[in-house]
Coordinates of C-alpha atoms in Angstrom, one line a residue:
M1 CA 77.8 125.8 112.3
E2 CA 80.8 127.9 113.1
T3 CA 82.6 131.0 111.9
V4 CA 85.7 130.5 109.9
T5 CA 87.8 130.6 113.0
G6 CA 86.0 127.5 114.4
A7 CA 85.9 123.9 113.5
V8 CA 84.5 122.8 110.1
T9 CA 81.3 121.0 110.8
H10 CA 81.5 118.9 107.7
D11 CA 83.0 119.2 104.2
P12 CA 81.1 120.2 101.1
P13 CA 80.0 117.4 98.8
H14 CA 82.7 116.5 96.2
A15 CA 82.1 116.1 92.5
A16 CA 82.0 112.5 91.5
G17 CA 85.4 111.0 91.0
G18 CA 87.0 114.2 92.2
R19 CA 86.0 116.2 89.1
Q20 CA 86.0 119.9 89.0
G21 CA 82.9 121.7 90.2
R22 CA 81.8 125.3 90.0
P23 CA 80.9 127.2 93.2
L24 CA 77.5 128.9 93.2
I25 CA 77.2 132.6 94.4
V26 CA 73.8 133.9 95.4
T27 CA 73.6 137.7 96.0
E28 CA 72.3 141.0 94.6
D29 CA 74.9 143.0 96.5
A30 CA 77.2 144.4 93.8
V31 CA 80.0 145.2 96.1
L32 CA 79.9 141.8 97.8
L33 CA 79.7 140.1 94.4
D34 CA 82.8 141.9 93.2
D35 CA 84.7 140.6 96.3
L36 CA 83.5 137.1 95.8
L37 CA 84.4 137.1 92.1
R38 CA 87.8 138.4 93.0
L39 CA 88.3 135.6 95.6
C40 CA 87.1 133.0 93.1
A41 CA 89.6 134.3 90.5
A42 CA 92.4 134.1 93.1
A43 CA 91.4 130.4 93.7
G44 CA 91.3 129.6 90.0
A45 CA 87.5 129.0 89.9
T46 CA 84.7 130.3 87.7
P47 CA 81.5 130.5 89.6
E48 CA 77.8 130.6 88.7
V49 CA 76.0 133.7 89.9
H50 CA 72.3 134.0 90.7
H51 CA 70.2 136.5 92.6
S52 CA 68.2 133.7 94.3
V53 CA 68.0 129.9 94.2
P54 CA 68.7 128.8 90.6
V55 CA 65.6 127.9 88.6
Q56 CA 67.2 125.1 86.7
R57 CA 66.7 121.7 88.3
G58 CA 69.7 120.6 90.4
G59 CA 71.6 123.9 90.3
W60 CA 71.3 124.4 94.0
E61 CA 71.8 120.8 95.0
S62 CA 74.7 119.9 92.8
A63 CA 77.0 122.9 93.3
P64 CA 80.0 121.7 95.4
L65 CA 80.0 125.0 97.3
V66 CA 77.3 127.7 97.8
L67 CA 78.2 131.2 98.9
V68 CA 75.1 133.1 100.0
G69 CA 75.3 136.8 100.5
D70 CA 73.7 138.0 103.7
D71 CA 71.4 140.1 101.5
A72 CA 70.0 136.9 99.9
A73 CA 69.4 134.8 103.0
R74 CA 65.7 135.5 103.0
R75 CA 65.4 134.5 99.3
V76 CA 67.0 131.1 99.8
R77 CA 65.2 130.3 103.1
G78 CA 63.0 127.7 101.4
A79 CA 65.7 125.9 99.4
A80 CA 66.5 122.3 100.1
R81 CA 68.9 121.8 103.0
R82 CA 72.3 120.7 101.9
R83 CA 76.0 120.7 103.0
G84 CA 78.5 123.2 101.8
V85 CA 76.6 126.4 102.3
V86 CA 78.4 129.5 103.6
L87 CA 76.6 132.7 104.6
V88 CA 78.8 135.7 103.7
G89 CA 78.5 139.1 105.2
R90 CA 80.4 142.2 106.1
D91 CA 78.9 143.5 109.4
Q92 CA 81.0 142.2 112.3
D93 CA 78.4 143.5 114.8
D94 CA 75.2 142.0 113.2
S95 CA 74.1 139.3 115.7
G96 CA 71.1 138.5 113.5
V97 CA 73.5 136.8 111.0
W98 CA 73.5 133.7 113.1
R99 CA 69.7 133.4 113.0
R100 CA 69.7 133.8 109.3
A101 CA 72.4 131.2 108.9
V102 CA 70.3 128.7 110.9
E103 CA 67.3 129.4 108.8
I104 CA 69.1 128.5 105.6
G105 CA 71.1 125.6 107.1
A106 CA 74.5 127.2 106.5
D107 CA 77.6 125.4 107.7
H108 CA 79.6 128.6 108.3
V109 CA 79.2 132.3 108.7
L110 CA 82.0 134.2 107.1
V111 CA 82.7 137.9 107.6
L112 CA 84.8 139.7 105.0
P113 CA 87.5 140.8 104.8
D114 CA 88.8 138.7 107.8
G115 CA 87.8 135.3 106.3
E116 CA 89.2 135.9 102.8
Q117 CA 92.1 133.4 103.0
W118 CA 89.9 130.7 104.4
L119 CA 87.4 131.2 101.6
V120 CA 90.0 131.2 98.9
D121 CA 91.3 127.9 100.2
R122 CA 87.8 126.4 100.2
I123 CA 87.0 127.6 96.7
A124 CA 90.4 126.3 95.5
D125 CA 89.5 122.9 96.8
V126 CA 86.4 123.0 94.6
A127 CA 88.4 124.2 91.6
E128 CA 90.9 121.3 92.0
G129 CA 88.1 118.8 92.3
V130 CA 89.1 117.5 95.7
G131 CA 88.0 113.9 96.2
R132 CA 89.1 111.3 98.7
P133 CA 92.5 112.3 100.2
A134 CA 95.5 110.1 99.5
L135 CA 96.3 107.2 101.7
T136 CA 99.4 108.6 103.4
V137 CA 102.1 106.2 104.8
G138 CA 105.3 107.2 106.6
V139 CA 108.3 104.9 106.9
V140 CA 110.9 105.3 109.6
G141 CA 113.9 103.2 110.6
G142 CA 114.2 101.8 114.1
R143 CA 117.9 102.5 113.8
G144 CA 120.4 103.7 111.2
G145 CA 120.7 101.3 108.2
A146 CA 117.4 99.6 108.9
G147 CA 116.3 99.9 105.3
A148 CA 113.5 102.4 105.7
S149 CA 114.4 104.5 102.6
T150 CA 114.5 101.5 100.4
L151 CA 111.2 100.2 101.7
A152 CA 109.6 103.6 101.2
C153 CA 110.9 103.6 97.5
A154 CA 109.6 100.0 97.0
L155 CA 106.2 101.0 98.4
A156 CA 106.0 103.9 96.1
V157 CA 107.2 102.0 93.0
T158 CA 104.7 99.3 93.7
S159 CA 101.8 101.7 94.2
A160 CA 102.6 103.4 90.9
R161 CA 102.8 100.0 89.1
E162 CA 99.3 99.2 90.4
G163 CA 98.0 102.3 88.6
L164 CA 97.6 104.6 91.6
R165 CA 98.6 108.3 91.6
T166 CA 101.7 108.2 93.7
L167 CA 104.0 110.7 95.4
L168 CA 107.2 109.8 97.2
V169 CA 108.3 112.4 99.8
D170 CA 111.8 112.5 101.1
A171 CA 111.5 114.1 104.6
D172 CA 115.2 113.6 105.6
P173 CA 117.5 116.3 104.3
L174 CA 120.5 114.3 105.5
G175 CA 119.6 111.1 103.8
G176 CA 121.3 111.7 100.5
G177 CA 118.1 112.1 98.4
L178 CA 115.6 109.5 97.3
D179 CA 115.9 110.7 93.7
V180 CA 119.5 109.3 93.9
L181 CA 118.2 106.0 95.1
L182 CA 115.7 105.9 92.2
G183 CA 118.4 106.8 89.7
G184 CA 116.9 110.2 88.9
E185 CA 119.1 112.9 90.5
T186 CA 119.5 114.6 87.2
V187 CA 115.9 114.6 86.2
E188 CA 114.4 118.1 86.0
G189 CA 111.9 119.3 88.6
L190 CA 111.6 121.1 91.9
R191 CA 113.1 119.9 95.1
W192 CA 112.3 120.9 98.7
P193 CA 114.3 124.1 98.8
A194 CA 111.9 125.6 96.2
F195 CA 109.1 125.3 98.7
A196 CA 110.9 126.9 101.6
A197 CA 109.0 130.2 101.2
S198 CA 105.5 128.6 100.9
R199 CA 103.2 130.0 103.5
G200 CA 99.6 129.7 102.3
R201 CA 97.9 127.1 100.3
V202 CA 99.9 125.1 97.7
G203 CA 97.9 123.9 94.7
G204 CA 97.9 120.1 94.4
G205 CA 97.9 120.0 90.6
A206 CA 100.7 122.5 90.4
L207 CA 102.8 120.6 92.9
E208 CA 102.4 117.4 91.1
E209 CA 103.4 118.8 87.7
S210 CA 106.4 120.6 89.1
L211 CA 108.1 117.5 90.6
P212 CA 110.4 115.1 88.9
E213 CA 108.7 112.0 87.5
L214 CA 110.5 108.7 88.0
H215 CA 109.2 105.2 87.4
Q216 CA 105.6 106.5 86.9
L217 CA 105.6 108.4 90.2
R218 CA 106.4 111.9 91.4
V219 CA 109.3 112.5 93.8
L220 CA 109.8 115.4 96.2
S221 CA 113.4 115.1 97.3
W222 CA 116.4 117.3 98.2
D223 CA 119.0 118.9 95.9
R224 CA 122.7 118.7 96.4
G225 CA 123.1 122.3 97.6
D226 CA 123.5 123.6 101.1
C227 CA 121.0 122.3 103.7
V228 CA 117.9 124.5 103.7
T229 CA 115.5 124.6 106.6
I230 CA 111.9 124.2 105.5
P231 CA 109.5 126.0 107.9
P232 CA 106.8 123.9 109.5
Q233 CA 104.0 125.8 107.8
A234 CA 105.6 125.1 104.4
V235 CA 105.9 121.4 105.2
R236 CA 102.2 121.4 106.2
A237 CA 101.1 123.2 103.1
V238 CA 103.1 120.9 100.7
L239 CA 101.9 117.6 102.2
A240 CA 98.3 118.8 102.4
A241 CA 98.5 119.6 98.7
A242 CA 99.9 116.2 98.0
R243 CA 97.1 114.5 99.9
R244 CA 94.4 116.4 98.1
R245 CA 95.4 114.8 94.8
G246 CA 94.3 111.3 96.1
G247 CA 96.0 108.0 95.4
T248 CA 98.9 107.3 97.8
V249 CA 101.7 109.4 99.4
V250 CA 104.7 107.7 100.9
V251 CA 107.0 109.6 103.2
D252 CA 110.5 108.6 104.1
L253 CA 111.0 109.9 107.7
P254 CA 114.1 110.7 109.7
R255 CA 114.4 109.3 113.2
R256 CA 114.6 112.8 114.8
I257 CA 111.3 114.6 115.4
D258 CA 111.3 118.4 114.9
D259 CA 108.4 120.8 114.2
G260 CA 108.4 120.1 110.5
I261 CA 108.3 116.3 110.9
A262 CA 105.6 116.7 113.5
E263 CA 103.5 118.4 110.8
I264 CA 104.0 115.4 108.6
L265 CA 103.2 112.9 111.3
A266 CA 99.9 114.7 112.0
Q267 CA 98.8 114.0 108.4
L268 CA 99.9 110.4 108.1
D269 CA 97.3 107.6 108.1
V270 CA 99.7 104.9 109.1
G271 CA 103.4 104.7 110.0
L272 CA 105.8 101.7 109.4
L273 CA 108.7 101.3 111.8
V274 CA 111.3 99.2 110.1
V275 CA 113.3 97.2 112.7
P276 CA 116.1 94.7 112.1
A277 CA 115.6 91.6 114.3
E278 CA 118.4 92.2 116.8
L279 CA 118.2 93.3 120.4
R280 CA 120.1 96.6 120.0
A281 CA 117.9 97.5 117.1
V282 CA 114.8 96.7 119.0
A283 CA 116.0 98.9 121.9
A284 CA 116.7 101.8 119.6
A285 CA 113.4 101.3 117.8
G286 CA 111.6 101.6 121.1
R287 CA 112.9 105.1 121.6
V288 CA 111.9 106.1 118.0
A289 CA 108.5 104.5 118.5
S290 CA 108.0 106.5 121.7
A291 CA 108.8 109.8 120.0
V292 CA 106.8 109.1 116.8
G293 CA 103.8 107.7 118.8
M294 CA 103.4 111.1 120.6
V295 CA 101.9 112.4 117.3
L296 CA 101.1 109.4 115.1
R297 CA 98.3 107.1 116.4
D298 CA 98.7 104.2 114.0
L299 CA 102.3 103.0 114.1
R300 CA 103.1 99.5 113.1
V301 CA 106.3 97.5 112.9
A302 CA 107.9 95.8 109.9
V303 CA 110.6 93.4 110.9
R304 CA 113.7 92.7 108.8
G305 CA 115.8 89.6 109.2
P306 CA 118.1 87.9 109.6
Y307 CA 117.0 87.1 113.1
A308 CA 119.1 87.0 116.2
P309 CA 118.8 83.9 118.4
G310 CA 115.4 84.0 120.3
L311 CA 113.8 86.6 118.1
D312 CA 111.2 86.4 115.4
D313 CA 108.9 89.0 113.9
R314 CA 106.1 88.4 116.4
E315 CA 108.5 88.7 119.3
V316 CA 109.9 92.0 118.0
A317 CA 106.4 93.4 117.7
R318 CA 105.6 92.2 121.2
L319 CA 108.7 93.8 122.7
L320 CA 107.8 97.1 121.0
G321 CA 104.1 96.8 121.8
L322 CA 103.1 97.6 118.2
P323 CA 101.0 95.8 115.6
L324 CA 103.0 93.6 113.2
V325 CA 102.8 94.3 109.5
G326 CA 105.0 91.4 108.6
E327 CA 108.5 90.5 107.7
V328 CA 110.3 92.7 105.1
P329 CA 112.0 90.3 102.6
V330 CA 115.8 90.5 102.6
E331 CA 117.0 91.6 99.2
S332 CA 120.4 93.0 98.2
G333 CA 118.7 96.3 97.2
L334 CA 117.3 96.6 100.7
L335 CA 120.6 96.1 102.4
R336 CA 122.8 98.0 99.9
P337 CA 120.8 100.5 97.9
D338 CA 123.0 101.9 95.2
G339 CA 120.7 103.9 93.1
G340 CA 121.2 101.5 90.3
K341 CA 119.3 100.8 87.1
A342 CA 116.3 99.2 88.7
P343 CA 114.7 100.9 91.8
P344 CA 113.6 98.9 94.9
G345 CA 110.4 97.1 94.2
A346 CA 110.8 97.3 90.4
S347 CA 110.5 93.5 89.9
A348 CA 106.9 92.7 90.4
R349 CA 107.7 89.0 91.1
A350 CA 110.4 89.6 93.6
P351 CA 109.7 89.1 97.4
L352 CA 109.9 92.8 98.3
A353 CA 107.5 93.9 95.6
R354 CA 105.0 91.2 96.7
F355 CA 105.3 92.3 100.3
C356 CA 104.5 95.9 99.2
K357 CA 101.6 94.8 97.0
E358 CA 100.1 92.9 99.9
F359 CA 100.5 95.9 102.2
W360 CA 98.7 98.2 99.8
E361 CA 95.9 95.7 99.3
R362 CA 95.3 95.4 103.0
S363 CA 95.7 99.2 103.7
L364 CA 93.5 100.3 100.9
A365 CA 90.8 97.8 102.0
E366 CA 91.0 99.2 105.6
A367 CA 90.7 102.7 104.3
G368 CA 87.7 101.8 102.2
T369 CA 89.3 102.7 98.9
A370 CA 90.0 99.3 97.4

């Protein structure tokens, strides 16, 4: 149990399948209730309100989040212990609140008004029906022209074809735009500059609906205007919103690491380093791997032929000291992406699409989502 400034002990139970749930408020304090209702409205949630533990069977146990006013702590003391209980009070100097929180099995003690933003975020998660976060994969080239952007697109296209909610994120403002590579630069929807002013929580559903839809997936790319710097907190908020929607998120990463990219790396589940099988590319990839590996724990190598004499995919992985994902099939779209009629990975029977499908099958199984 911690205050809102400490670590979260554990998350509240999610509704089955990520469906929406209604938070439960237990209090007789009219002023506190007004504040909690206001915060619920700000988060887009409609709560249930009771003066004590609900009489109906399962009301206490099934609520995804329970907000207990400090005035009601004594009345809920005998309720079944469960996760996702927050004791809410107003008195910063009341040391007895900790004892009451222990008595009711609360995860957190929250004191208003200081904890309002934290509580709005937590309630909004409930309103969105947060389930298992998206499997988030970053793709970065070991050197320029390695084919990372095309592989990122192929992974996203394959994921969408397999029926998964999929978001493709272009994290390289100097890369020309993944929407161009997918043939959708004129499709309506928001691009990165629209999120430059984001500071707090970004709604996952609103994010998804605002982005261009191409080939059954959503794409967050760059426009063709002047380069805009996206603050790290905005990058963090946007990617966190994308992950809350579940499915898969694929991020095309630049080789340079700045504060914004570090925010993305911190949220990745796995990274793929695409390396052409030549000695200079391996040497360059080693420097990229060193920088990325400072933040990302699970970095793997995907090798692209043709092979220089004395090299194969296993030798490249050994030289880099990274786990081997496999050999990325050589296709014309991988080497010379032209944003043509068919995006990378569009042909399910082609070698690149088969490589991507096998990658998702293994990765989803490892994550326990298959």
